[in-house]
CSV table of C-alpha atoms in Angstrom, one decimal:
chain,number,residue,atom,x,y,z
V,1,UNK,CA,-12.7,70.1,11.3
V,2,UNK,CA,-14.0,68.8,8.1
V,3,UNK,CA,-16.1,65.8,8.6
V,4,UNK,CA,-13.1,63.5,6.3
V,5,UNK,CA,-10.9,64.2,9.3
V,6,UNK,CA,-13.1,61.9,11.9
V,7,UNK,CA,-13.0,59.2,9.8
V,8,UNK,CA,-9.2,58.0,11.3
V,9,UNK,CA,-10.5,58.0,14.5
V,10,UNK,CA,-13.1,55.4,13.7
V,11,UNK,CA,-9.4,53.4,12.7
V,12,UNK,CA,-7.5,54.6,15.7
V,13,UNK,CA,-10.5,53.8,18.2
V,14,UNK,CA,-10.4,50.4,17.5
V,15,UNK,CA,-7.2,49.7,16.9
V,16,UNK,CA,-6.6,51.0,20.3
V,17,UNK,CA,-9.1,48.6,21.9
V,18,UNK,CA,-7.1,45.8,20.5
V,19,UNK,CA,-4.3,47.1,21.5
V,20,UNK,CA,-5.8,47.5,24.9
V,21,UNK,CA,-5.1,50.9,25.2
V,22,UNK,CA,-9.1,51.3,26.7
V,23,UNK,CA,-8.9,54.7,27.9
V,24,UNK,CA,-7.7,55.8,24.7
V,25,UNK,CA,-10.0,54.2,22.8
V,26,UNK,CA,-12.8,55.3,24.7
V,27,UNK,CA,-11.6,59.2,24.6
V,28,UNK,CA,-11.0,59.0,20.9
V,29,UNK,CA,-14.4,57.6,19.8
V,30,UNK,CA,-16.0,60.1,22.0
V,31,UNK,CA,-14.2,62.7,19.6
V,32,UNK,CA,-15.1,60.8,16.7
V,33,UNK,CA,-18.9,60.1,17.8
V,34,UNK,CA,-19.1,64.0,18.1
V,35,UNK,CA,-17.6,65.1,14.9
V,36,UNK,CA,-20.0,62.4,13.1
V,37,UNK,CA,-23.2,63.6,15.3
V,38,UNK,CA,-22.7,67.4,14.4
V,39,UNK,CA,-21.9,66.3,10.4
V,40,UNK,CA,-24.5,63.8,10.0
V,41,UNK,CA,-22.4,60.8,9.5
V,42,UNK,CA,-24.3,57.9,10.8
V,43,UNK,CA,-22.5,55.1,9.1
V,44,UNK,CA,-19.2,56.6,11.1
V,45,UNK,CA,-21.1,57.1,14.5
V,46,UNK,CA,-22.1,53.4,14.6
V,47,UNK,CA,-19.0,52.2,14.2
V,48,UNK,CA,-17.2,54.4,17.1
V,49,UNK,CA,-20.3,53.5,19.5
V,50,UNK,CA,-19.6,50.4,18.6
V,51,UNK,CA,-15.8,50.5,19.5
V,52,UNK,CA,-16.8,52.1,22.8
V,53,UNK,CA,-19.4,49.2,23.4
V,54,UNK,CA,-16.8,47.2,23.1
V,55,UNK,CA,-14.3,48.8,24.9
V,56,UNK,CA,-16.8,49.0,27.8
V,57,UNK,CA,-17.5,44.9,27.1
V,58,UNK,CA,-13.9,44.4,28.0
V,59,UNK,CA,-13.8,46.6,31.4
V,60,UNK,CA,-16.5,45.0,32.5
V,61,UNK,CA,-19.5,47.5,32.2
V,62,UNK,CA,-21.8,45.4,30.5
V,63,UNK,CA,-25.3,47.6,31.2
V,64,UNK,CA,-23.6,50.5,29.3
V,65,UNK,CA,-21.8,48.7,26.8
V,66,UNK,CA,-24.9,47.0,25.6
V,67,UNK,CA,-26.8,50.5,25.2
V,68,UNK,CA,-24.0,51.7,23.5
V,69,UNK,CA,-24.2,49.0,21.3
V,70,UNK,CA,-28.4,49.1,21.2
V,71,UNK,CA,-27.8,52.4,19.3
V,72,UNK,CA,-25.2,51.2,17.2
V,73,UNK,CA,-27.2,48.7,16.1
V,74,UNK,CA,-30.6,51.1,15.7
V,75,UNK,CA,-28.0,53.5,13.0
V,76,UNK,CA,-27.3,50.4,11.1
V,77,UNK,CA,-30.6,49.3,10.5
V,78,UNK,CA,-31.7,52.6,9.3
V,79,UNK,CA,-28.8,52.9,7.2
V,80,UNK,CA,-29.6,49.6,5.9
V,81,UNK,CA,-25.6,48.2,5.0
V,82,UNK,CA,-25.7,44.2,5.2
V,83,UNK,CA,-22.2,44.2,6.7
V,84,UNK,CA,-22.8,47.2,8.7
V,85,UNK,CA,-25.1,45.3,10.5
V,86,UNK,CA,-23.8,42.1,10.6
V,87,UNK,CA,-20.6,43.6,12.4
V,88,UNK,CA,-22.8,45.5,14.2
V,89,UNK,CA,-25.1,43.0,15.7
V,90,UNK,CA,-22.5,40.5,16.1
V,91,UNK,CA,-20.8,42.1,18.4
V,92,UNK,CA,-24.1,43.5,20.1
V,93,UNK,CA,-24.8,39.9,20.6
V,94,UNK,CA,-21.5,39.0,22.3
V,95,UNK,CA,-21.8,41.6,25.2
V,96,UNK,CA,-25.3,40.3,25.3
V,97,UNK,CA,-24.2,37.0,26.5
V,98,UNK,CA,-22.5,38.1,29.7
V,99,UNK,CA,-26.0,40.7,30.2
V,100,UNK,CA,-28.0,37.5,30.5
V,101,UNK,CA,-28.0,34.2,32.3
V,102,UNK,CA,-26.6,31.2,31.0
V,103,UNK,CA,-28.5,29.8,28.1
V,104,UNK,CA,-30.6,32.7,27.4
V,105,UNK,CA,-31.8,31.9,23.9
V,106,UNK,CA,-31.8,35.3,22.8
V,107,UNK,CA,-28.2,35.2,22.7
V,108,UNK,CA,-28.0,32.8,20.2
V,109,UNK,CA,-30.9,34.6,18.0
V,110,UNK,CA,-29.2,37.7,18.1
V,111,UNK,CA,-25.6,35.9,16.8
V,112,UNK,CA,-27.8,34.3,14.3
V,113,UNK,CA,-29.5,37.4,12.9
V,114,UNK,CA,-25.9,39.0,12.9
V,115,UNK,CA,-24.8,35.9,10.1
V,116,UNK,CA,-27.8,36.0,8.4
V,117,UNK,CA,-27.0,39.8,8.1
V,118,UNK,CA,-23.8,39.3,6.2
V,119,UNK,CA,-25.5,36.2,4.0
V,120,UNK,CA,-24.5,36.7,0.3
V,121,UNK,CA,-21.9,39.4,0.8
V,122,UNK,CA,-18.5,37.4,0.7
V,123,UNK,CA,-15.5,36.7,2.6
V,124,UNK,CA,-14.8,40.4,3.6
V,125,UNK,CA,-13.3,41.2,7.0
V,126,UNK,CA,-17.1,42.3,8.3
V,127,UNK,CA,-18.9,39.1,7.0
V,128,UNK,CA,-16.2,36.8,8.4
V,129,UNK,CA,-15.9,38.5,11.9
V,130,UNK,CA,-19.9,38.3,11.9
V,131,UNK,CA,-20.2,34.7,11.2
V,132,UNK,CA,-17.2,33.8,13.7
V,133,UNK,CA,-18.7,35.5,16.5
V,134,UNK,CA,-21.6,33.2,16.4
V,135,UNK,CA,-19.5,30.6,17.8
V,136,UNK,CA,-19.4,31.6,21.2
V,137,UNK,CA,-23.2,32.2,21.4
V,138,UNK,CA,-23.3,28.2,20.0
V,139,UNK,CA,-21.1,27.3,22.7
V,140,UNK,CA,-23.3,29.6,25.4
V,141,UNK,CA,-25.9,27.2,24.1
V,142,UNK,CA,-24.4,24.1,24.6
V,143,UNK,CA,-23.7,22.9,21.0
V,144,UNK,CA,-19.9,22.8,21.0
V,145,UNK,CA,-20.0,20.8,17.8
V,146,UNK,CA,-21.9,23.9,16.1
V,147,UNK,CA,-19.6,26.5,17.8
V,148,UNK,CA,-16.6,24.5,16.0
V,149,UNK,CA,-17.8,23.9,12.7
V,150,UNK,CA,-18.6,27.5,12.7
V,151,UNK,CA,-15.3,28.7,13.8
V,152,UNK,CA,-13.6,26.5,11.5
V,153,UNK,CA,-15.8,27.6,8.4
V,154,UNK,CA,-15.6,31.3,9.0
V,155,UNK,CA,-12.0,31.4,9.5
V,156,UNK,CA,-11.4,29.4,6.3
V,157,UNK,CA,-10.2,26.3,7.4
V,158,UNK,CA,-8.2,24.6,10.5
V,159,UNK,CA,-5.4,27.0,9.9
V,160,UNK,CA,-8.0,29.6,9.9
V,161,UNK,CA,-6.7,32.5,7.7
V,162,UNK,CA,-9.2,34.6,7.7
V,163,UNK,CA,-10.0,35.3,11.2
V,164,UNK,CA,-8.5,38.9,12.4
V,165,UNK,CA,-5.5,37.7,13.8
V,166,UNK,CA,-5.2,40.1,17.0
V,167,UNK,CA,-8.2,38.1,18.0
V,168,UNK,CA,-7.1,34.1,17.2
V,169,UNK,CA,-6.3,33.6,20.8
V,170,UNK,CA,-9.6,34.1,21.8
V,171,UNK,CA,-11.2,32.3,18.9
V,172,UNK,CA,-8.6,29.8,19.9
V,173,UNK,CA,-9.8,29.7,23.5
V,174,UNK,CA,-13.2,28.6,22.4
V,175,UNK,CA,-11.7,25.8,20.3
V,176,UNK,CA,-10.2,24.6,23.3
V,177,UNK,CA,-13.3,24.5,25.4
V,178,UNK,CA,-15.3,22.9,21.7
V,179,UNK,CA,-12.9,20.3,21.7
V,180,UNK,CA,-12.6,19.2,26.0
V,181,UNK,CA,-16.6,19.6,25.7
V,182,UNK,CA,-16.8,16.5,23.2
V,183,UNK,CA,-13.8,15.0,24.7
V,184,UNK,CA,-11.0,15.8,22.2
V,185,UNK,CA,-8.5,16.1,24.6
V,186,UNK,CA,-5.4,16.0,22.0
V,187,UNK,CA,-7.4,18.4,19.8
V,188,UNK,CA,-7.6,20.7,22.7
V,189,UNK,CA,-3.8,20.6,22.8
V,190,UNK,CA,-3.1,21.8,19.5
V,191,UNK,CA,-5.2,24.5,20.0
V,192,UNK,CA,-3.9,25.5,22.9
V,193,UNK,CA,-0.5,25.5,22.3
V,194,UNK,CA,-0.9,27.3,19.1
V,195,UNK,CA,-2.8,30.0,21.2
V,196,UNK,CA,0.3,30.3,23.0
V,197,UNK,CA,2.2,30.5,20.2
V,198,UNK,CA,-0.2,33.2,18.8
V,199,UNK,CA,-0.4,35.6,22.0
V,200,UNK,CA,3.2,35.7,22.3
V,201,UNK,CA,3.6,36.9,18.7
V,202,UNK,CA,0.9,39.1,19.2
V,203,UNK,CA,2.0,41.4,22.4
V,204,UNK,CA,-0.7,42.2,24.3
V,205,UNK,CA,-1.8,41.1,27.5
V,206,UNK,CA,-5.5,40.2,26.8
V,207,UNK,CA,-4.5,37.9,24.1
V,208,UNK,CA,-1.8,36.4,26.1
V,209,UNK,CA,-4.9,36.1,29.1
V,210,UNK,CA,-6.9,34.5,26.2
V,211,UNK,CA,-4.5,31.6,25.9
V,212,UNK,CA,-3.2,30.8,29.5
V,213,UNK,CA,-7.2,30.4,29.8
V,214,UNK,CA,-6.7,27.6,27.0
V,215,UNK,CA,-3.7,26.3,28.6
V,216,UNK,CA,-5.8,26.0,32.2
V,217,UNK,CA,-8.6,24.4,30.7
V,218,UNK,CA,-6.4,21.9,29.0
V,219,UNK,CA,-4.8,21.0,32.2
V,220,UNK,CA,-7.9,21.2,33.8
V,221,UNK,CA,-9.5,18.3,31.7
V,222,UNK,CA,-6.0,16.1,32.2
V,223,UNK,CA,-6.5,16.2,35.8
V,224,UNK,CA,-2.9,18.7,36.5
V,225,UNK,CA,-5.2,21.2,39.2
V,226,UNK,CA,-2.2,22.6,40.2
V,227,UNK,CA,-1.2,23.2,36.9
V,228,UNK,CA,-4.2,24.8,35.4
V,229,UNK,CA,-4.5,26.8,38.8
V,230,UNK,CA,-1.3,28.2,37.9
V,231,UNK,CA,-2.4,29.0,34.6
V,232,UNK,CA,-5.9,30.8,35.0
V,233,UNK,CA,-4.1,32.8,38.3
V,234,UNK,CA,-1.7,34.4,35.4
V,235,UNK,CA,-4.3,34.9,33.3
V,236,UNK,CA,-6.1,36.9,35.8
V,237,UNK,CA,-2.7,38.7,36.2
V,238,UNK,CA,-2.3,39.8,32.5
V,239,UNK,CA,-5.9,40.9,32.3
V,240,UNK,CA,-5.5,42.9,35.5
V,241,UNK,CA,-2.6,44.8,34.2
V,242,UNK,CA,-4.4,45.7,30.5
V,243,UNK,CA,-7.2,46.6,32.3
V,244,UNK,CA,-9.8,44.1,31.0
V,245,UNK,CA,-11.7,43.9,34.1
V,246,UNK,CA,-14.3,41.2,32.6
V,247,UNK,CA,-11.5,38.9,31.6
V,248,UNK,CA,-10.1,39.5,35.0
V,249,UNK,CA,-13.0,38.1,36.5
V,250,UNK,CA,-13.3,35.4,34.4
V,251,UNK,CA,-9.8,33.8,34.9
V,252,UNK,CA,-10.5,34.3,38.6
V,253,UNK,CA,-13.6,32.4,39.0
V,254,UNK,CA,-12.3,30.0,36.6
V,255,UNK,CA,-9.0,29.1,39.0
V,256,UNK,CA,-10.3,29.2,42.1
V,257,UNK,CA,-11.9,26.2,42.1
V,258,UNK,CA,-8.7,24.8,40.9
V,259,UNK,CA,-6.8,26.8,43.6
V,260,UNK,CA,-8.3,25.4,46.2
V,261,UNK,CA,-8.3,21.8,45.2
V,262,UNK,CA,-4.3,22.7,44.5
V,263,UNK,CA,-4.8,22.8,48.4
V,264,UNK,CA,-4.6,26.7,48.6
V,265,UNK,CA,-7.7,27.7,50.3
V,266,UNK,CA,-7.0,31.0,51.2
V,267,UNK,CA,-6.0,32.1,48.0
V,268,UNK,CA,-8.9,30.4,46.4
V,269,UNK,CA,-11.0,31.8,48.3
V,270,UNK,CA,-9.4,35.5,47.3
V,271,UNK,CA,-9.6,34.8,43.8
V,272,UNK,CA,-13.4,33.9,44.3
V,273,UNK,CA,-13.8,36.9,45.8
V,274,UNK,CA,-12.3,39.7,44.1
V,275,UNK,CA,-14.2,37.7,40.8
V,276,UNK,CA,-17.6,38.1,42.1
V,277,UNK,CA,-17.3,41.4,43.2
V,278,UNK,CA,-16.0,42.6,39.8
V,279,UNK,CA,-18.8,40.2,38.1
V,280,UNK,CA,-21.7,41.9,40.2
V,281,UNK,CA,-20.5,45.4,39.6
V,282,UNK,CA,-19.8,45.0,36.8
V,283,UNK,CA,-23.8,43.7,35.4
V,284,UNK,CA,-21.9,40.4,33.7
V,285,UNK,CA,-24.7,38.0,34.8
V,286,UNK,CA,-23.1,35.5,33.1
V,287,UNK,CA,-20.1,35.4,35.3
V,288,UNK,CA,-22.7,36.3,38.4
V,289,UNK,CA,-24.1,32.5,37.4
V,290,UNK,CA,-20.4,31.8,37.4
V,291,UNK,CA,-19.9,32.9,40.9
V,292,UNK,CA,-22.7,30.3,42.6
V,293,UNK,CA,-21.4,27.5,40.5
V,294,UNK,CA,-18.2,27.4,42.3
V,295,UNK,CA,-18.9,29.1,45.5
V,296,UNK,CA,-19.5,25.9,46.9
V,297,UNK,CA,-16.2,24.0,46.0
V,298,UNK,CA,-14.2,27.3,47.0
V,299,UNK,CA,-15.6,27.0,50.1
V,300,UNK,CA,-15.2,23.7,50.9
V,301,UNK,CA,-18.2,21.4,50.2
V,302,UNK,CA,-17.6,20.4,46.3
V,303,UNK,CA,-15.2,17.5,45.6
V,304,UNK,CA,-11.2,18.0,45.0
V,305,UNK,CA,-12.1,18.1,40.7
V,306,UNK,CA,-14.4,21.4,41.1
V,307,UNK,CA,-17.7,22.5,41.7
V,308,UNK,CA,-19.5,18.8,41.6
V,309,UNK,CA,-21.6,19.7,44.3
V,310,UNK,CA,-24.8,21.8,42.9
V,311,UNK,CA,-27.8,22.8,44.5
V,312,UNK,CA,-30.4,20.1,43.4
V,313,UNK,CA,-32.6,22.8,42.2
V,314,UNK,CA,-29.9,22.7,39.2
V,315,UNK,CA,-31.2,19.2,38.0
V,316,UNK,CA,-34.4,20.6,37.6
V,317,UNK,CA,-32.9,22.5,34.7
V,318,UNK,CA,-32.5,19.8,32.5
V,319,UNK,CA,-35.1,18.5,30.0
V,320,UNK,CA,-36.4,15.4,30.0
V,321,UNK,CA,-33.9,14.0,27.3
V,322,UNK,CA,-30.9,15.5,29.5
V,323,UNK,CA,-32.5,13.8,32.9
V,324,UNK,CA,-32.3,10.6,30.9
V,325,UNK,CA,-28.6,10.8,29.7
V,326,UNK,CA,-27.3,12.3,32.5
V,327,UNK,CA,-28.9,9.1,34.6
V,328,UNK,CA,-27.3,6.5,32.2
V,329,UNK,CA,-23.5,8.4,31.8
V,330,UNK,CA,-23.7,8.4,35.7
V,331,UNK,CA,-24.1,5.0,35.6
V,332,UNK,CA,-20.9,4.5,33.4
V,333,UNK,CA,-22.2,4.1,30.0
V,334,UNK,CA,-20.0,5.5,27.1
V,335,UNK,CA,-21.8,8.2,24.5
V,336,UNK,CA,-22.0,5.5,22.2
V,337,UNK,CA,-23.6,3.6,24.4
V,338,UNK,CA,-26.3,5.6,25.2
V,339,UNK,CA,-27.2,6.4,21.6
V,340,UNK,CA,-27.0,2.7,21.0
V,341,UNK,CA,-29.8,2.8,23.8
V,342,UNK,CA,-31.8,5.8,22.7
V,343,UNK,CA,-31.5,5.1,19.3
V,344,UNK,CA,-30.0,8.6,18.9
V,345,UNK,CA,-26.4,9.3,17.4
V,346,UNK,CA,-23.5,9.6,18.9
V,347,UNK,CA,-22.9,13.5,18.5
V,348,UNK,CA,-26.5,14.2,19.7
V,349,UNK,CA,-25.9,12.3,22.8
V,350,UNK,CA,-22.4,14.6,23.3
V,351,UNK,CA,-24.2,17.6,22.8
V,352,UNK,CA,-26.7,16.9,25.3
V,353,UNK,CA,-24.1,15.7,27.6
V,354,UNK,CA,-22.3,19.1,27.5
V,355,UNK,CA,-25.9,20.7,27.9
V,356,UNK,CA,-26.3,18.6,31.4
V,357,UNK,CA,-22.5,19.6,32.2
V,358,UNK,CA,-23.2,23.5,31.4
V,359,UNK,CA,-26.2,23.9,33.4
V,360,UNK,CA,-25.4,21.5,36.2
V,361,UNK,CA,-21.8,23.0,37.0
V,362,UNK,CA,-20.3,19.5,36.9
V,363,UNK,CA,-16.7,19.5,35.4
V,364,UNK,CA,-17.0,15.3,34.8
V,365,UNK,CA,-19.0,12.1,34.5
V,366,UNK,CA,-17.4,11.1,37.8
V,367,UNK,CA,-18.8,14.7,39.3
V,368,UNK,CA,-22.5,14.1,37.9
V,369,UNK,CA,-22.0,10.6,39.3
V,370,UNK,CA,-21.8,11.9,42.6
V,371,UNK,CA,-24.1,15.4,41.9
V,372,UNK,CA,-26.8,13.0,41.6
V,373,UNK,CA,-26.4,10.1,44.6
V,374,UNK,CA,-25.9,13.0,46.8
V,375,UNK,CA,-29.6,14.0,45.8
V,376,UNK,CA,-30.2,10.9,45.0
V,377,UNK,CA,-34.2,11.2,47.2
V,378,UNK,CA,-34.9,13.7,44.8
V,379,UNK,CA,-33.2,13.5,41.9
V,380,UNK,CA,-35.4,10.7,39.8
V,381,UNK,CA,-35.1,8.8,36.6
V,382,UNK,CA,-36.2,10.9,34.1
V,383,UNK,CA,-39.7,9.9,32.9
V,384,UNK,CA,-40.4,8.0,30.0
V,385,UNK,CA,-40.6,10.3,26.8
V,386,UNK,CA,-44.1,10.8,24.8
């Protein structure tokens, strides 16, 4: 086979990943990688390794996904192409996020390096994707405002015309999470509705699962626990049908506490156990942390709204400023009132509150107040800042 005949395998591999044909994508990526290695076509090899890495990522083989992404990144660095390097590093950062515990600073640093690599390259498909994936790392770092801003900027505005259509439901799912984190419920509802429409138009099961998770977040945020549980359970079924094990585990773990709150304890336990097994077997440390966070609620020790009872050790993860803000919020102060008292901007307070929620695993102000009350003996107000 001539070297040029291997190039269509790059496009084919990525297309099959986007169509949920993961086994076919891996087979064609391996075939193309063999050709690329024999003929010294490193540019092609980097892309083929990356498409295989993304297939491993979605099927929850995180260790091998990161190994493949690391090899692809090493080749891209050697080639010196800004767009290829940015794209490769962005996908690697997405994989790294699942390979590390929540809040690991290496994830955001990796995503920022990817975005920096495409600076000055215009708004090509490569550079747009590199910039947009930074939003996932920003949200994981507890900065929903930045996540939203990054994604809307990369996407060309609220209509997101520049974003890859086949990935829009996942991006819209992120916008839902970002909006809810700062209390913008109507905006979250808008993004969730659009995600459902986009997924219906696209067809693949993973796109529908992303839209259903977006819907589940909105329903949970509105207190509709039974509806939220059904949405997450359906997202898990769609993900399983596609073979997207990572997204199945994610959907199960997000839905289990809501299923418990809705009165179906047996099903909630089954969802949680399967989600735990898939996350642990796949090496998805980010989801393993979600296992720990949701377990108490599923097993009957959290309040009805979610994982409210969190080990006191989780409070030690908060910075002094976060502890100070957590106590003020628990006292019933609004973000604006906290901002006025501490001479901060409301946006800064919102970002701190979002990080408190992420670190402690609580879903609401009421749950945060309950957590602090339950650990009153050990959780003291933050000391004065220097």
